[in-house]
mmCIF file of C-alpha atoms in Angstrom:
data_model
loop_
_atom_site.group_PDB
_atom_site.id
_atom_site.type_symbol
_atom_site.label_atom_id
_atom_site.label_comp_id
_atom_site.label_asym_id
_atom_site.label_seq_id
_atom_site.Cartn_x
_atom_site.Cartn_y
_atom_site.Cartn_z
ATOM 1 C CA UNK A 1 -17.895 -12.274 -8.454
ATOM 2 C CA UNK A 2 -16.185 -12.027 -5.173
ATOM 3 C CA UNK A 3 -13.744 -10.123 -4.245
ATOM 4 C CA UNK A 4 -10.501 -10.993 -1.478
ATOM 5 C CA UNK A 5 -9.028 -8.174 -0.484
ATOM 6 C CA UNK A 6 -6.178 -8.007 2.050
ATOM 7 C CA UNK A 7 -5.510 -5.035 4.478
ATOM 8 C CA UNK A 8 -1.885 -5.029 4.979
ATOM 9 C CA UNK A 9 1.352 -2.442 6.052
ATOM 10 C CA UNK A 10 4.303 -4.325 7.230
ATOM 11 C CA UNK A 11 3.969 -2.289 10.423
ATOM 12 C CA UNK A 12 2.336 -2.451 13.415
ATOM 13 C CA UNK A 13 -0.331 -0.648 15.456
ATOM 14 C CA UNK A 14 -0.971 1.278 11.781
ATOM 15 C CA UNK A 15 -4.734 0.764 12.260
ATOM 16 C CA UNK A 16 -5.121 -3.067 9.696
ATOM 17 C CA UNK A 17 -7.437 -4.390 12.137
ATOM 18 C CA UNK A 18 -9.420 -0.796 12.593
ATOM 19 C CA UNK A 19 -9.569 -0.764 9.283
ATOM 20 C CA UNK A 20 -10.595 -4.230 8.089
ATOM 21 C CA UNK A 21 -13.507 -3.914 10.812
ATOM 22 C CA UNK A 22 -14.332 -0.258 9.025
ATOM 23 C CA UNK A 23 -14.188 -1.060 5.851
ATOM 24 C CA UNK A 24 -16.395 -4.542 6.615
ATOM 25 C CA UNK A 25 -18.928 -2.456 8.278
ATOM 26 C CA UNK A 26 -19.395 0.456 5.834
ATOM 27 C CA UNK A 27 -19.141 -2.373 2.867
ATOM 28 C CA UNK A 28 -21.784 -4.481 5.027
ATOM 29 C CA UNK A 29 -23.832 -1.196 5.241
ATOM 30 C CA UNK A 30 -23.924 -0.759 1.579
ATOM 31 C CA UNK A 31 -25.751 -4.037 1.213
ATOM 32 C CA UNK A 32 -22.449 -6.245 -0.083
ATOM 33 C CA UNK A 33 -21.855 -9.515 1.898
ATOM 34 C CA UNK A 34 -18.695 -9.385 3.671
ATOM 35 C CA UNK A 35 -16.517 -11.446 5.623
ATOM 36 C CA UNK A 36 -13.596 -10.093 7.899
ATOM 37 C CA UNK A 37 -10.949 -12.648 8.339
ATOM 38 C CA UNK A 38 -8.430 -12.785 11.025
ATOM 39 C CA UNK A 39 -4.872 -14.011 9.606
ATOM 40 C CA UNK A 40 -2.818 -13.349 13.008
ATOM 41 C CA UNK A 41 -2.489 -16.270 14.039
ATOM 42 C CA UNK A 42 -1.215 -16.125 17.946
ATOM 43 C CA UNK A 43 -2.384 -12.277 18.432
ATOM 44 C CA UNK A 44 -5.951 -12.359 17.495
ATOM 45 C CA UNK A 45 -7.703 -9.061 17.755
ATOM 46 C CA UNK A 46 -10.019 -8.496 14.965
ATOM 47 C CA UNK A 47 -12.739 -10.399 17.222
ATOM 48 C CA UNK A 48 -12.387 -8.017 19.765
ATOM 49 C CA UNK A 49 -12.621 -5.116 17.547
ATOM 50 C CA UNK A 50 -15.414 -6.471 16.360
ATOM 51 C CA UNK A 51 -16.980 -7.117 19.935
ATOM 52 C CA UNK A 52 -17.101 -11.105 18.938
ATOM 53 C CA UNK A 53 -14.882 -11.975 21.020
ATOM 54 C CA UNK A 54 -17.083 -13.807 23.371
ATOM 55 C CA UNK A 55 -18.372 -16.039 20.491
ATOM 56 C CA UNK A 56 -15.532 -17.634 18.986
ATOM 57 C CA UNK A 57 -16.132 -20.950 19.368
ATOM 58 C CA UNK A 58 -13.953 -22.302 16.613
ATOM 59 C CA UNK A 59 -11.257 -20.584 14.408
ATOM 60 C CA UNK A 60 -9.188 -20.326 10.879
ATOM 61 C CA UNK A 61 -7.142 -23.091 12.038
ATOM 62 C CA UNK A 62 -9.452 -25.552 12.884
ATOM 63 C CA UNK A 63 -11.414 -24.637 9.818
ATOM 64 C CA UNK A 64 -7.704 -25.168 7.457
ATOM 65 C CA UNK A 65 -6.911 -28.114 9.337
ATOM 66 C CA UNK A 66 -10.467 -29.834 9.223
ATOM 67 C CA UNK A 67 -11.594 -29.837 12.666
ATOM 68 C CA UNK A 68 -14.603 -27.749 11.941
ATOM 69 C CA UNK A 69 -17.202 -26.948 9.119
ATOM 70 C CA UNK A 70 -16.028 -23.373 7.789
ATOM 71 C CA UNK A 71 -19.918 -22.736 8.832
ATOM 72 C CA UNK A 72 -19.233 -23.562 12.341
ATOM 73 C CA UNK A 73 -16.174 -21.029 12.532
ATOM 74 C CA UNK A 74 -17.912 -17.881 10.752
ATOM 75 C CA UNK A 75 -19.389 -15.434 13.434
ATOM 76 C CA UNK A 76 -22.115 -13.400 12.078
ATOM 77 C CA UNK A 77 -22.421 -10.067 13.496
ATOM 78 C CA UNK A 78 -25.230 -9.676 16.117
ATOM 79 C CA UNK A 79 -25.907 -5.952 14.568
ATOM 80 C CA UNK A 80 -25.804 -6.880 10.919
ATOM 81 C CA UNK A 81 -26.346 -10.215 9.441
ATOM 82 C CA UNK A 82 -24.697 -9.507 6.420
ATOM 83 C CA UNK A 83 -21.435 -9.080 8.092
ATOM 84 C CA UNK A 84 -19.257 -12.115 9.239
ATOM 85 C CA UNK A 85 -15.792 -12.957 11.027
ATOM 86 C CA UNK A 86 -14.283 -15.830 11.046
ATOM 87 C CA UNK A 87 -11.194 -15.695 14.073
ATOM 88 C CA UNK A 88 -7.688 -16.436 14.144
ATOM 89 C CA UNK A 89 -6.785 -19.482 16.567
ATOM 90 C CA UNK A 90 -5.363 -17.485 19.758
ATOM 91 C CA UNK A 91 -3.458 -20.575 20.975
ATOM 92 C CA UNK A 92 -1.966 -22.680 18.330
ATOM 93 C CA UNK A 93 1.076 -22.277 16.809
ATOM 94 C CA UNK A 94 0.922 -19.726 13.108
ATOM 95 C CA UNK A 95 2.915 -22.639 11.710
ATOM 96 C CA UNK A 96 -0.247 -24.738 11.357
ATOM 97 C CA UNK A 97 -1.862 -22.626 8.527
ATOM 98 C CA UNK A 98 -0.803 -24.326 5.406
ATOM 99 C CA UNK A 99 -0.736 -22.690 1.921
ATOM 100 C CA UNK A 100 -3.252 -25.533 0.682
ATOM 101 C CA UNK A 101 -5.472 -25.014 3.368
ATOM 102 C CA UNK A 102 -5.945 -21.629 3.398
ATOM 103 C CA UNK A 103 -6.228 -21.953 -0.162
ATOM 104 C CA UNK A 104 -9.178 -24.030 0.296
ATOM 105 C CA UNK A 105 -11.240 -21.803 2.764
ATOM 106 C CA UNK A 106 -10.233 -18.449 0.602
ATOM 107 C CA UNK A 107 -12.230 -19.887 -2.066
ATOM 108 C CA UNK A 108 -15.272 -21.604 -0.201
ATOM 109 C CA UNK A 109 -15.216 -18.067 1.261
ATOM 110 C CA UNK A 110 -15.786 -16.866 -1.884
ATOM 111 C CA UNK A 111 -18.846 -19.006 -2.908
ATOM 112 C CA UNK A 112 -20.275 -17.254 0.379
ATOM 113 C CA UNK A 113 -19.747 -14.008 0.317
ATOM 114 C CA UNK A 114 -19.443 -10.454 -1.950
ATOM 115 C CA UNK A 115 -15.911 -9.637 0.081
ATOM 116 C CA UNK A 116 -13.776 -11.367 1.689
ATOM 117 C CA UNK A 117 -11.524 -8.951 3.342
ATOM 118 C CA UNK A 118 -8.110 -10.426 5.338
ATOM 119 C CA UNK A 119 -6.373 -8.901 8.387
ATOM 120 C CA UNK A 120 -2.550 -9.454 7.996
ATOM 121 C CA UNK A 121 -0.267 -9.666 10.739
ATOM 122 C CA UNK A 122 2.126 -7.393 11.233
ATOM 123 C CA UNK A 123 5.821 -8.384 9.587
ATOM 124 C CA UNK A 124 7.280 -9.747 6.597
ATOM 125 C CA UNK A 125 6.797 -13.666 7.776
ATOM 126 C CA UNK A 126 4.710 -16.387 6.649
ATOM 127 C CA UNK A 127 1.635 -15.080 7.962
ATOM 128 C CA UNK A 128 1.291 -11.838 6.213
ATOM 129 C CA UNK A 129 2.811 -13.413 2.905
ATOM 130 C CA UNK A 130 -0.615 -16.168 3.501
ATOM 131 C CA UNK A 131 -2.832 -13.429 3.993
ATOM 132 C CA UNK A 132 -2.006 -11.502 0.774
ATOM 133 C CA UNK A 133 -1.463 -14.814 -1.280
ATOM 134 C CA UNK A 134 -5.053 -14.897 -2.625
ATOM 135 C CA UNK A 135 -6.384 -11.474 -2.951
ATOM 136 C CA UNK A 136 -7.240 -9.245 -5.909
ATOM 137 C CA UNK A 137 -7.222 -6.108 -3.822
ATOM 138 C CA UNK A 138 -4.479 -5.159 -1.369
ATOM 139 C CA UNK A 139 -4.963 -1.821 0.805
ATOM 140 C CA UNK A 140 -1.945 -0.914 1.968
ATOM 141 C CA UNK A 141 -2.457 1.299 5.845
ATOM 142 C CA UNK A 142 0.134 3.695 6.135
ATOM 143 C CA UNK A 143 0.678 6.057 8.899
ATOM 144 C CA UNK A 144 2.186 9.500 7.937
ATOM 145 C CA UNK A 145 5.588 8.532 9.514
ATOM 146 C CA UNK A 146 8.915 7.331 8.259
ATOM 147 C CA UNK A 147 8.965 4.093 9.536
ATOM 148 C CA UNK A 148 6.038 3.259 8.155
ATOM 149 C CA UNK A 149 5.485 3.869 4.580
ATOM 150 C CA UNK A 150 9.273 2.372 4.400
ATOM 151 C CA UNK A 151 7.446 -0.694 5.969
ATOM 152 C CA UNK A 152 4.140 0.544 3.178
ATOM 153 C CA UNK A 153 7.089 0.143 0.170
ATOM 154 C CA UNK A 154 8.660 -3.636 1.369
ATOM 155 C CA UNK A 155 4.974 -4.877 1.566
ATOM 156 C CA UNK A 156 4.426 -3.332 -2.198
ATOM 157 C CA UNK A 157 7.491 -5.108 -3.375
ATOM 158 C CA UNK A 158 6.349 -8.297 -1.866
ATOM 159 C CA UNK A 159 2.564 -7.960 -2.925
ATOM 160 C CA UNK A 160 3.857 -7.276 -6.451
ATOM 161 C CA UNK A 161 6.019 -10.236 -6.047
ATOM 162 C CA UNK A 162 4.915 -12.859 -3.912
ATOM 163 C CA UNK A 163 1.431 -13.626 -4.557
ATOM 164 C CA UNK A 164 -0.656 -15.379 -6.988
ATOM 165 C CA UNK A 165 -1.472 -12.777 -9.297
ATOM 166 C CA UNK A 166 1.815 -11.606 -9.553
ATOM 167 C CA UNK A 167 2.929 -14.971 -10.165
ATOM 168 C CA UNK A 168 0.398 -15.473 -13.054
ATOM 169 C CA UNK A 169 1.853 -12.298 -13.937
ATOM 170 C CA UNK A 170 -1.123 -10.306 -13.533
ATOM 171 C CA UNK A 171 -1.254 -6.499 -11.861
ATOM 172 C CA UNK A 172 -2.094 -6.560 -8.018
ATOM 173 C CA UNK A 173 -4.990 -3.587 -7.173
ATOM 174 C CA UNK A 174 -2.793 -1.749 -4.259
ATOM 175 C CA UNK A 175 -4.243 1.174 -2.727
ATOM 176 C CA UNK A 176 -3.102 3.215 -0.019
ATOM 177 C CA UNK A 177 -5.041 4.007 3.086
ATOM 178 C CA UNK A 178 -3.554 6.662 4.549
ATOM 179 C CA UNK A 179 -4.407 6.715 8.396
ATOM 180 C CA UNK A 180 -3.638 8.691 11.768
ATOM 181 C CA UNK A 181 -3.513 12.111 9.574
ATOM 182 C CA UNK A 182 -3.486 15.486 10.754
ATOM 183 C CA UNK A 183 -4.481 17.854 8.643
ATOM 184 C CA UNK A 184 -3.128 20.935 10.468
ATOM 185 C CA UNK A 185 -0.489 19.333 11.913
ATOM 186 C CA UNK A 186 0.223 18.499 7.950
ATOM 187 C CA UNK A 187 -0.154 21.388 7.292
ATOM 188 C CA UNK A 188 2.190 23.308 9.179
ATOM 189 C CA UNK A 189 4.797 21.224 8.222
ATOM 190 C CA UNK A 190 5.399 18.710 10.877
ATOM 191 C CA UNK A 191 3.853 15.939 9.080
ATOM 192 C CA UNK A 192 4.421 14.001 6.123
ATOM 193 C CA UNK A 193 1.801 15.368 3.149
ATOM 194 C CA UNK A 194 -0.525 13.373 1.580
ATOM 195 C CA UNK A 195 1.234 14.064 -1.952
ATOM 196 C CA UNK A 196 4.741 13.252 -0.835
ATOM 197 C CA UNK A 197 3.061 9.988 0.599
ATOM 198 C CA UNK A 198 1.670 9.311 -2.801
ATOM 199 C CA UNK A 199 4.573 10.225 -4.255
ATOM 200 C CA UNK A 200 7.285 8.507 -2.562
ATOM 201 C CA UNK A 201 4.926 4.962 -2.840
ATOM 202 C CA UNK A 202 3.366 5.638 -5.915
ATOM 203 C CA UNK A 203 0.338 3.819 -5.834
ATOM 204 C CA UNK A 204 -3.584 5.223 -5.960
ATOM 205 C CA UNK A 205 -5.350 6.459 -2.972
ATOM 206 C CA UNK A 206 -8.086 5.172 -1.051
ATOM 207 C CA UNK A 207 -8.603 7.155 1.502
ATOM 208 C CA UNK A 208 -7.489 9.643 4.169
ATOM 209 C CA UNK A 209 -8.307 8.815 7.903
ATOM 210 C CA UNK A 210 -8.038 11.457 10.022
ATOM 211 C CA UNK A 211 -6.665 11.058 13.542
ATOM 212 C CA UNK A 212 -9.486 10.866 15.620
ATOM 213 C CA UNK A 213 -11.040 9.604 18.982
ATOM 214 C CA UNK A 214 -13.996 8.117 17.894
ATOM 215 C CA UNK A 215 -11.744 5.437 16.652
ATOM 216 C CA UNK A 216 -10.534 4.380 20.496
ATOM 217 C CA UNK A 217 -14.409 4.960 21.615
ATOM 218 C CA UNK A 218 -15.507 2.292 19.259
ATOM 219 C CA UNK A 219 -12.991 -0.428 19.675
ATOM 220 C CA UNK A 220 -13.531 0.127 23.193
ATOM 221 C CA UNK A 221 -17.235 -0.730 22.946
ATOM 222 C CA UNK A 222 -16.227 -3.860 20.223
ATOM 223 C CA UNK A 223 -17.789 -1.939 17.541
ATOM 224 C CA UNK A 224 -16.452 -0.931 14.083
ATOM 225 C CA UNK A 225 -16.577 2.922 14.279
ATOM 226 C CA UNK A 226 -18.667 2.784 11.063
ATOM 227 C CA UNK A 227 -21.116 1.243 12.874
ATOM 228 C CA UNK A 228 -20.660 2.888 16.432
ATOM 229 C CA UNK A 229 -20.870 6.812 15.118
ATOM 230 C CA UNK A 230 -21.140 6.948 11.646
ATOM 231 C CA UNK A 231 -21.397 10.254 11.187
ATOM 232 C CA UNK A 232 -18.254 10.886 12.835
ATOM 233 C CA UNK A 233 -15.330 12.238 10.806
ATOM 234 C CA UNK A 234 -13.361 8.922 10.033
ATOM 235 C CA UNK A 235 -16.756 7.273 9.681
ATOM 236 C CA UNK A 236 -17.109 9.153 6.773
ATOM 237 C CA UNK A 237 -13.809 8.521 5.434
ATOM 238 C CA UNK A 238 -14.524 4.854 5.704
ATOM 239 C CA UNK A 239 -17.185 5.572 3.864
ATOM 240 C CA UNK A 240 -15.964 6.633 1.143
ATOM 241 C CA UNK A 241 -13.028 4.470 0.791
ATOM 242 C CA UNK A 242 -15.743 1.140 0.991
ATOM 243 C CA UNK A 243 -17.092 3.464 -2.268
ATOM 244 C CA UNK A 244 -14.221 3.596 -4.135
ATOM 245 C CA UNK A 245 -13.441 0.419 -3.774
ATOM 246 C CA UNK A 246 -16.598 -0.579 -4.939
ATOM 247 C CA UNK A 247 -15.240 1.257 -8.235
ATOM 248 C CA UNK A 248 -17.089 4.710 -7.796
ATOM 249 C CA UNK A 249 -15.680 7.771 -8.084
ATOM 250 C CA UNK A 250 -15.546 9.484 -4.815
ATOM 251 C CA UNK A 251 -13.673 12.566 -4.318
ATOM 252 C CA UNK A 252 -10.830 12.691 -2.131
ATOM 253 C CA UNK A 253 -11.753 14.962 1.303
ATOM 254 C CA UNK A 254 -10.569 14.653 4.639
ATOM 255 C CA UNK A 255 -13.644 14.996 6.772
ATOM 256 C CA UNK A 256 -12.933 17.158 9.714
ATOM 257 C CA UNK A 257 -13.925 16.886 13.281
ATOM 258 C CA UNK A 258 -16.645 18.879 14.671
ATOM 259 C CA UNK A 259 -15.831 20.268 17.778
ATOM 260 C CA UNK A 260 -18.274 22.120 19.788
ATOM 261 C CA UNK A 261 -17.898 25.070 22.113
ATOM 262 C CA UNK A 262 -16.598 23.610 24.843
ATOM 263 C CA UNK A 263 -14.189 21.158 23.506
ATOM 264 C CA UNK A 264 -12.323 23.724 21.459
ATOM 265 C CA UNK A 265 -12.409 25.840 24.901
ATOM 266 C CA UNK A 266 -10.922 23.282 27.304
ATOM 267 C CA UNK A 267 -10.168 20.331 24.806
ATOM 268 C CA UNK A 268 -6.258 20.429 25.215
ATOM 269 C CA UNK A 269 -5.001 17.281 23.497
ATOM 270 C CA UNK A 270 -2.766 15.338 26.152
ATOM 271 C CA UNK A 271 0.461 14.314 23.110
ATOM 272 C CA UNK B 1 9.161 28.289 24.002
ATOM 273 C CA UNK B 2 11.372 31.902 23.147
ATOM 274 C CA UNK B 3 10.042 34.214 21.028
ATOM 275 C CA UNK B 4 13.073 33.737 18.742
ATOM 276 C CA UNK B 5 12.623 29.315 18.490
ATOM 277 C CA UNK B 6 9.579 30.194 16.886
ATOM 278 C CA UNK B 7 11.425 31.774 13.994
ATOM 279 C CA UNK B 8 13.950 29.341 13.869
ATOM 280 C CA UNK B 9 12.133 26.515 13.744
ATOM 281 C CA UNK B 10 12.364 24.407 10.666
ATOM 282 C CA UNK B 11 9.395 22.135 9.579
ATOM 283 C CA UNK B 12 10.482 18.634 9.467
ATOM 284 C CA UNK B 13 8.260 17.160 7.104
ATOM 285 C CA UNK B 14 10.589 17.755 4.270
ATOM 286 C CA UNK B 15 13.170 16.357 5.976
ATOM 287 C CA UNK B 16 11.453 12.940 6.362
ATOM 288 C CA UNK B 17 10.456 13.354 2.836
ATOM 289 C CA UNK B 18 14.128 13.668 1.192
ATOM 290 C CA UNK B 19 15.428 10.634 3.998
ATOM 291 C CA UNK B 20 12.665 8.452 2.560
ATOM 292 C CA UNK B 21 13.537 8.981 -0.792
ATOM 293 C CA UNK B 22 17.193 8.539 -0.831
ATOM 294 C CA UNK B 23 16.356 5.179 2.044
ATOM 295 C CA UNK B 24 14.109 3.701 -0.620
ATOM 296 C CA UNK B 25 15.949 4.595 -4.047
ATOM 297 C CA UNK B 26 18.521 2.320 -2.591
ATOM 298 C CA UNK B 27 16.433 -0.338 -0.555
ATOM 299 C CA UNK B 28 14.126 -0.929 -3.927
ATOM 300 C CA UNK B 29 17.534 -1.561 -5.853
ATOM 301 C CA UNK B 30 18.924 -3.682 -3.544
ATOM 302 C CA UNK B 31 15.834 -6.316 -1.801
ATOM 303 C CA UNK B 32 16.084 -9.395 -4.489
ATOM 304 C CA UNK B 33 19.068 -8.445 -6.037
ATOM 305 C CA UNK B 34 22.736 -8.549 -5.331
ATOM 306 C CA UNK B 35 23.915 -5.171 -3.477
ATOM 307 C CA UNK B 36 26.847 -4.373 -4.823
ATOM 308 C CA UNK B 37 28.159 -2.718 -1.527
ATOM 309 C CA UNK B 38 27.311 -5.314 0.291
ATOM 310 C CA UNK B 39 29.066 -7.689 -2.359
ATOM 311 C CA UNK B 40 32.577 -5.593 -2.313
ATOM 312 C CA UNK B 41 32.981 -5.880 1.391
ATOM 313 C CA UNK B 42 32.728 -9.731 1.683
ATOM 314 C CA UNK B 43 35.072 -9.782 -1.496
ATOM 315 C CA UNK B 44 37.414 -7.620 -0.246
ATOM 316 C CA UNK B 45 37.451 -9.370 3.341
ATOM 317 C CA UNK B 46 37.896 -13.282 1.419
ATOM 318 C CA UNK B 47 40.466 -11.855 -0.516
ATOM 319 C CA UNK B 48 42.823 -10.311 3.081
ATOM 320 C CA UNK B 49 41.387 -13.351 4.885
ATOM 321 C CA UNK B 50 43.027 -15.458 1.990
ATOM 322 C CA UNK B 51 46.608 -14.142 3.223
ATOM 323 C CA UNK B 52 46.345 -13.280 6.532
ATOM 324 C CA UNK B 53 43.894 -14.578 9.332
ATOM 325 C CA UNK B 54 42.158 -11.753 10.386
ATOM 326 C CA UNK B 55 39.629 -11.495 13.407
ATOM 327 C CA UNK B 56 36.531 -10.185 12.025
ATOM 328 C CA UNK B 57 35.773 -8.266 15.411
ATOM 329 C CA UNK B 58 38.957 -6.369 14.667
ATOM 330 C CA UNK B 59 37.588 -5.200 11.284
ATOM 331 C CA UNK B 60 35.553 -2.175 11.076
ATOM 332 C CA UNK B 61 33.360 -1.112 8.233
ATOM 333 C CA UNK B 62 31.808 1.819 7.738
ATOM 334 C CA UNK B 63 29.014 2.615 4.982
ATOM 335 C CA UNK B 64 27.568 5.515 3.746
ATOM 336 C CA UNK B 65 25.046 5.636 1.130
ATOM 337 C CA UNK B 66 24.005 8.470 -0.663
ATOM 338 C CA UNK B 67 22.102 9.906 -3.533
ATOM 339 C CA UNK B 68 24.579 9.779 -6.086
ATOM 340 C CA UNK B 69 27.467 7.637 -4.692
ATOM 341 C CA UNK B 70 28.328 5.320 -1.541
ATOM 342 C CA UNK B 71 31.023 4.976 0.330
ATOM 343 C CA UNK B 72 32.873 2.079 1.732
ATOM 344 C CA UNK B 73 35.509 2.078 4.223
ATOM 345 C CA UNK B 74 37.452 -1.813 5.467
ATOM 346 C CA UNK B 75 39.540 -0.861 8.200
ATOM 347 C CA UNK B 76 41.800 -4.056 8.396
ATOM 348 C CA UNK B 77 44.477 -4.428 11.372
ATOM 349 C CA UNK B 78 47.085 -6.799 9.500
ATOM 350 C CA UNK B 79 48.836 -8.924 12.817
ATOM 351 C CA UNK B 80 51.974 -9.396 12.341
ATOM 352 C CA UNK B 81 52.492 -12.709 11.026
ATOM 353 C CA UNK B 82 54.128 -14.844 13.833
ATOM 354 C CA UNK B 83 57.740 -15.445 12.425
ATOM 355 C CA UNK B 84 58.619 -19.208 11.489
ATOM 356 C CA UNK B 85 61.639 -21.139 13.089
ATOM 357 C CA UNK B 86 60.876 -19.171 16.445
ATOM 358 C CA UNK B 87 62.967 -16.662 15.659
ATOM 359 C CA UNK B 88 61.753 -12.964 16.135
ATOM 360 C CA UNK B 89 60.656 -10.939 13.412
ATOM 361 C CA UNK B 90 62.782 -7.672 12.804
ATOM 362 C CA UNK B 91 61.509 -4.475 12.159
ATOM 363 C CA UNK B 92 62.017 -3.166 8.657
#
């Protein structure tokens, strides 16, 4: 039975498209059939993330408003082939995705694939309210700042409100996917702790990502960091999370960096 | 850096924590329903507006919400109603 999950936050620049490509990849790497899908309609990204952005040939759009064949649009990945993307249009207007339409290619999607996991835009608007409408899963991204688990608590409201499972009065599967984190920095005070997170939103975790450069390094090269260094520290975090959503029980750790010699000697962070 | 800031300083995580809370106890009470601040002040300003014509740029409003009450504060300037028959109006 397939699964649609949306990765959502209200904010932007949390790390939704990061993560949707993570969380495709490790999912991917586990042997499920995913497909990423790229609901920004006007500011697509998740193709270049993905390093597929010299492929897209046709998009969501076309594919909702019948233009192409939904087989046309989907982009399988050149390093796994059980990993797909279909794009957002980068030129048409976000007005043209219709409920009905996206309705339709949410559930051919899921004839096709294990997951089908959706990148929300940024903002309250029509586009991010499309992009959680279908799914059974949401995974909220929240950065350890003010701003955005306030952001984190409107989506809730509105993913407990404004889809279809809360319509048919069923219980949406929210989890929180805490990125950017510092452990020291946490630590010492200066950042917001994963427990008052998780306390002030109140909804399960996922996973903790910690800050890290890999993550730059791999969208750089167009490659989800899960698949560009997995053994790196959010790598592993991915990981995990991908686990747990599969339903196992993974312990919560945040995986730290290894830093060698001469990194901790002359690696002075720049911020 | 002195010696002495790094004694004084105060982590600021709790701080965020304790804004959050108090920001979202009211913002969850208040998106989808009727907030009752909110409701006052229009009330308040129909009912002067109903006597007197009062230039909303003149009116200030100041809010604060808290954890256990709010506070509203209208600050109306009432013009003095232009006296009928021309003549001037006379000070009390």
């Amino acid at each position: 039975m397939a699964k649609v999950l949306v990765v959502t936050s209200g904010k932007g620049g949390v790390g939704k498209t990061t993560s949707t490509a993570a969380l495709g990849a490790a999912l991917a790497q586990g042997g499920e059939d995913v497909v990423v899908v790229d609901f920004d309609v006007g500011l697509r990204n998740l193709d270049l993330v993905m390093g597929a952005e010299r492929r897209v040939v046709f998009d969501l759009i076309n594919v909702v408003q019948g233009d192409a064949k939904l087989n046309q649009a989907l982009i399988r990945d050149k390093r796994m082939e059980n990993l797909s993307l279909l794009p957002a249009s980068q030129t048409r207007d976000k007005d043209a995705l219709t409920e009905a339409g996206v309705e339709k290619v949410i559930g051919e999607l899921r004839e096709k694939f294990d997951w089908v996991i959706c990148d929300s835009p940024a903002g309250i608007e029509r586009g991010a309210l499309l992009a959680m409408r279908h799914a059974d899963v949401a995974v909220v991204v929240t950065n350890p700042e003010v701003s955005s688990v306030r952001d984190s608590d409107r989506i809730i409201g509105m993913l407990d409100s404004k889809t279809l499972k809360a319509e048919k009065g069923e219980r949406m599967d929210k989890h929180l996917l805490l990125t950017r984190f510092d452990p020291a920095r946490a630590a010492r005070g200066e950042m917001l702790k994963t427990e008052d997170i998780l306390e002030i939103l109140s909804i399960p975790l996922l996973g903790i990502i910690p800050e890290s450069e890999e993550v730059l390094k791999a969208s750089n090269l167009g490659a989800p960091v899960t698949l560009n260094s997995p053994q790196s520290a959010p790598s592993k975090a991915y990981f995990d999370a991908a686990r747990r959503l599969k339903g196992e029980q993974v312990e919560v750790v945040v995986p730290l960096e290894r830093k060698g010699l001469m990194s901790r000697l002359f690696g002075r962070r720049v911020a | 850096m002195s010696l002495l800031d790094i004694f004084r300083r105060r982590n600021t995580a709790p701080v965020a924590r304790e804004r959050l809370q108090v920001l979202l106890a009211h913002e969850r009470n208040v998106i989808g329903k009727s907030d009752l601040v909110a409701t006052l002040q229009e009330e308040i300003l129909a009912v002067i507006a109903k006597h007197v014509a009062i230039d909303r740029q003149a009116v200030q409003i100041k809010l604060d919400r808290g954890d256990k009450m709010s506070m509203l504060e209208i600050d109306v300037e009432l013009p003095i109603p232009p006296a009928k028959d021309g003549a001037r109006p006379r000070a009390a």
